[in-house]
XYZ file of C-alpha atoms in Angstrom:
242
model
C 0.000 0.000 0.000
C 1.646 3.189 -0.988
C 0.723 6.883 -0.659
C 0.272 9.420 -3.318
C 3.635 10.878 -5.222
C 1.499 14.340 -4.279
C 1.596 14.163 -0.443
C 4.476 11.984 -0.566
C 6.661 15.036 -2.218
C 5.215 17.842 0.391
C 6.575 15.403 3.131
C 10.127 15.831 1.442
C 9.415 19.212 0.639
C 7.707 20.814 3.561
C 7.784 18.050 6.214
C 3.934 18.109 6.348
C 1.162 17.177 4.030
C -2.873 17.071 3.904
C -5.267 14.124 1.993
C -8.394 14.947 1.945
C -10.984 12.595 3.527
C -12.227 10.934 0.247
C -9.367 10.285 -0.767
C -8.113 8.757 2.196
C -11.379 6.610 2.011
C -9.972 5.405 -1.061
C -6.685 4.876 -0.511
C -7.570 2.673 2.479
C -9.336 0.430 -0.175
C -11.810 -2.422 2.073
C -11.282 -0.595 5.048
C -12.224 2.819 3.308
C -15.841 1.431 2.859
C -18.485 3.186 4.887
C -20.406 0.231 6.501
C -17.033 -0.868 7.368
C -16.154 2.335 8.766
C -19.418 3.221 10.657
C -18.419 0.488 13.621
C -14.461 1.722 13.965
C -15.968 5.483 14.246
C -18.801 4.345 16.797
C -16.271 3.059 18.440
C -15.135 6.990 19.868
C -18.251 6.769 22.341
C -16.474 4.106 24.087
C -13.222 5.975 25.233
C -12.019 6.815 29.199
C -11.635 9.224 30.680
C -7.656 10.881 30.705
C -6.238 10.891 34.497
C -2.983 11.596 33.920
C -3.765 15.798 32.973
C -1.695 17.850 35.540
C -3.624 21.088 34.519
C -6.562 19.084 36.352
C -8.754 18.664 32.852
C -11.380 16.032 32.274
C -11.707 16.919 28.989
C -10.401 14.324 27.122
C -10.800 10.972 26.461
C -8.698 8.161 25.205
C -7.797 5.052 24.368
C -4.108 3.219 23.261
C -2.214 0.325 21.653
C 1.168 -0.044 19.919
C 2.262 -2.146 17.163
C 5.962 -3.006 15.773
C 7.001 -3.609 11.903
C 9.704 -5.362 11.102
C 11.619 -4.887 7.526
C 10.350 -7.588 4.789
C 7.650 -8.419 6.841
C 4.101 -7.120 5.797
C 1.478 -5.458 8.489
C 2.087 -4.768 11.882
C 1.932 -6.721 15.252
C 0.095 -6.067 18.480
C 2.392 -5.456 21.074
C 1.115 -6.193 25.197
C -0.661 -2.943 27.096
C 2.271 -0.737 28.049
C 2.158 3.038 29.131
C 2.388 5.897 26.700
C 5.644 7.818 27.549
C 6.650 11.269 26.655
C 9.743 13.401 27.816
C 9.289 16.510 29.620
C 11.337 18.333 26.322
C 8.584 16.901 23.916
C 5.465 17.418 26.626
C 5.915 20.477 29.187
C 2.556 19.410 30.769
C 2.239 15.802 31.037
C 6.000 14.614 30.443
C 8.218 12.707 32.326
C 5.816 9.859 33.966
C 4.674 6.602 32.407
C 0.791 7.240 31.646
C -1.419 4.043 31.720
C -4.393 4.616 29.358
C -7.232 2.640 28.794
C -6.515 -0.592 25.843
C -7.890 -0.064 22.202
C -10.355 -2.363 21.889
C -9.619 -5.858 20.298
C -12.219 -5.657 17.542
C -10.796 -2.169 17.011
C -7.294 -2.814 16.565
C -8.021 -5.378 13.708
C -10.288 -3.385 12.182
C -9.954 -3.075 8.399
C -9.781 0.897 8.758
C -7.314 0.704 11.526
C -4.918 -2.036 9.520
C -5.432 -0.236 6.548
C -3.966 3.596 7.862
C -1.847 1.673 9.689
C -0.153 -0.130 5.910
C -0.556 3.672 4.383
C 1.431 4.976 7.511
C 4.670 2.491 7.562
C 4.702 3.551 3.903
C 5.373 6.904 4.257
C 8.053 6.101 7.282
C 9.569 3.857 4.855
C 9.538 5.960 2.082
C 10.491 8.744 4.049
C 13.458 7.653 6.573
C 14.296 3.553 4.889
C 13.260 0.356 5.868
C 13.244 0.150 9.885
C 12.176 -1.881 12.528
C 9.332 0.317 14.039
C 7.143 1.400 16.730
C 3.944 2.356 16.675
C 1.364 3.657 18.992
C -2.345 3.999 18.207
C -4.066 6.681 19.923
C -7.602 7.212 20.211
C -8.700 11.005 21.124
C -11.699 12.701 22.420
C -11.552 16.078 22.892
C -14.989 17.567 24.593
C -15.994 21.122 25.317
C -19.338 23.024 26.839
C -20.294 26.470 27.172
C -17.494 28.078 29.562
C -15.245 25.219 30.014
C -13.209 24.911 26.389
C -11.661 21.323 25.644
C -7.209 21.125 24.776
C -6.838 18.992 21.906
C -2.833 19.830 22.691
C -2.678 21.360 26.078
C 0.787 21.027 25.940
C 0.958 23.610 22.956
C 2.776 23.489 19.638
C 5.427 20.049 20.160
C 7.201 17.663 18.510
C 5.977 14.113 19.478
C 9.358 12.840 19.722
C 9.044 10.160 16.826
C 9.852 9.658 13.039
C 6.197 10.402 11.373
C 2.658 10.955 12.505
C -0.452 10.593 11.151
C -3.304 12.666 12.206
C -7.015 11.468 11.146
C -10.328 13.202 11.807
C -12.921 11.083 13.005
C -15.660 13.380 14.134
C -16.529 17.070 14.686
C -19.437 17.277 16.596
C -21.118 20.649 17.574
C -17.654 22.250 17.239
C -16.199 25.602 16.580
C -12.352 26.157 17.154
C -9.811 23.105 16.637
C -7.590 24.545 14.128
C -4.456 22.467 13.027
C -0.876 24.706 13.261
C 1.739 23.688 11.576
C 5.269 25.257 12.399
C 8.930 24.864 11.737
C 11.421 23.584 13.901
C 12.232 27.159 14.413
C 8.554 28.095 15.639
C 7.796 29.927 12.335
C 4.242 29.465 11.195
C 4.077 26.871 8.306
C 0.314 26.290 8.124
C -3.183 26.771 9.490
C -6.297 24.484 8.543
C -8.761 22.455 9.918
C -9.309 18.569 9.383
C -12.928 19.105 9.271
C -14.353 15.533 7.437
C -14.275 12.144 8.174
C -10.935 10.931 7.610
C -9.208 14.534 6.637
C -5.531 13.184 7.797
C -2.151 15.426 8.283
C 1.004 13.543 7.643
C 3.957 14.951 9.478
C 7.558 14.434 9.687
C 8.228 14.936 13.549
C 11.730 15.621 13.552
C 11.413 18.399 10.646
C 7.791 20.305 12.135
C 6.638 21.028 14.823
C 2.227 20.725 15.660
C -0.432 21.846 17.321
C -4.313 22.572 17.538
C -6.116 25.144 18.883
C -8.578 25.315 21.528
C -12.385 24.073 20.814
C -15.764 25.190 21.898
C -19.062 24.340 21.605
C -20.964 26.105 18.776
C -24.174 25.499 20.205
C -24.051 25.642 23.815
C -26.589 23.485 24.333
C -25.542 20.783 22.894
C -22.848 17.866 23.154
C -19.555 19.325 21.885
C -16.307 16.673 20.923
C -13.780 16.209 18.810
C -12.582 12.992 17.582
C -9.559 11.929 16.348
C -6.842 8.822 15.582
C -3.169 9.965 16.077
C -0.886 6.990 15.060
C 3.192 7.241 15.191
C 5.954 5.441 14.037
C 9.310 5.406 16.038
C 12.679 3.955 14.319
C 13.763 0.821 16.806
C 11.452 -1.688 19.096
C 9.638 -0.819 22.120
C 11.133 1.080 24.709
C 13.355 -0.910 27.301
């Protein structure tokens, strides 16, 4: 499974790209289908609740698995539950401590969708940085927000993640104003501004070259139920940390 030459030459170029949802749908080819894709997005109502924000916030939701890829060998492999671990240099807020989120659900990390994103991903690491051994964590993200009380889909601001690509896909926006993506240089200059606003709008990103963040969401209707939902995955050069 192989990306685009289009997005595949901004990555060289710029160190970030954008595929539109549609076409993501079709790159991801079974899994792209939308009765196969209705169960992997219901799936977002099913998250926990983060515990590990030290600016107190229940606003987000999660779940996690990783993966590894080994050169020659096609697809990935389901690694055991292990905690998500950032340093404090790539995560001023929540750095520094190993945070046990809830498991992806089994039916969700062999879903077609998941598998398939997961293929178009290690192609772009590969096409980008060689054939590695890599690892890969999965991240499902809620983001929710009400009238007064705004939801941090990065409350650690504009980062690096630490790793060797990421791949950013929209799930949902629900009742939502705000949530714009930034895009900047390593040097904090402004590269981009845009918001992954349909199913399946996806950033790519080469970590070590930009640096990412999103802004702040609200409610439009305060009323109503406000989220954001998204599927961060990453790919790391090397096996799991020791």
């Amino acid at each position: 499974m192989t990306l685009p030459a289009g997005p595949l030459a901004d990555l060289a170029a710029r160190g970030f790209a954008r595929v539109p949802g549609t076409q993501m749908a079709a790159l991801m080819g079974a899994g792209g289908r939308p009765d196969v894709l209705a169960p992997f997005f219901a799936s977002w109502s099913r998250l926990e609740t983060d515990a590990f924000m030290r600016d107190g916030g229940r606003y987000r939701r999660r779940r996690i698995a990783n993966f590894t890829a080994e050169p020659g060998m096609p697809g990935h492999v389901r690694g055991p539950h292990r905690p998500h671990f950032q340093a404090v240099v790539h995560n001023t807020l929540n750095g520094g401590v190993d945070r046990w989120f809830a498991p992806m659900e089994d039916a969700v990390a062999d879903s077609a969708p998941l598998r398939a994103m997961l293929d178009l991903g290690r192609a772009m690491a590969d096409s980008l940085h060689g054939a590695h051994p890599w690892f890969v964590e999965a991240h499902q993200f809620r983001i929710e927000a009400a009238a007064g009380t705004p939801g941090f889909p990065t409350p650690e601001g504009v980062h690096h993640d630490g790793v060797d690509v990421v791949l950013i896909a929209m799930i949902a926006r629900t009742n939502l104003v705000g949530g714009e993506t930034v895009i900047e240089d390593y040097d904090g200059r402004r590269l981009a501004q845009f918001v992954l606003r349909d199913p399946l709008d996806t950033a790519l990103l080469n970590d070590p070259r930009v640096r990412h963040g999103v802004t702040p969401v609200a409610p439009e209707d305060a009323a109503l139920p406000s989220c954001r939902d998204v599927l961060v995955l990453t790919w790391k050069r090397g096996g799991p940390p020791g």
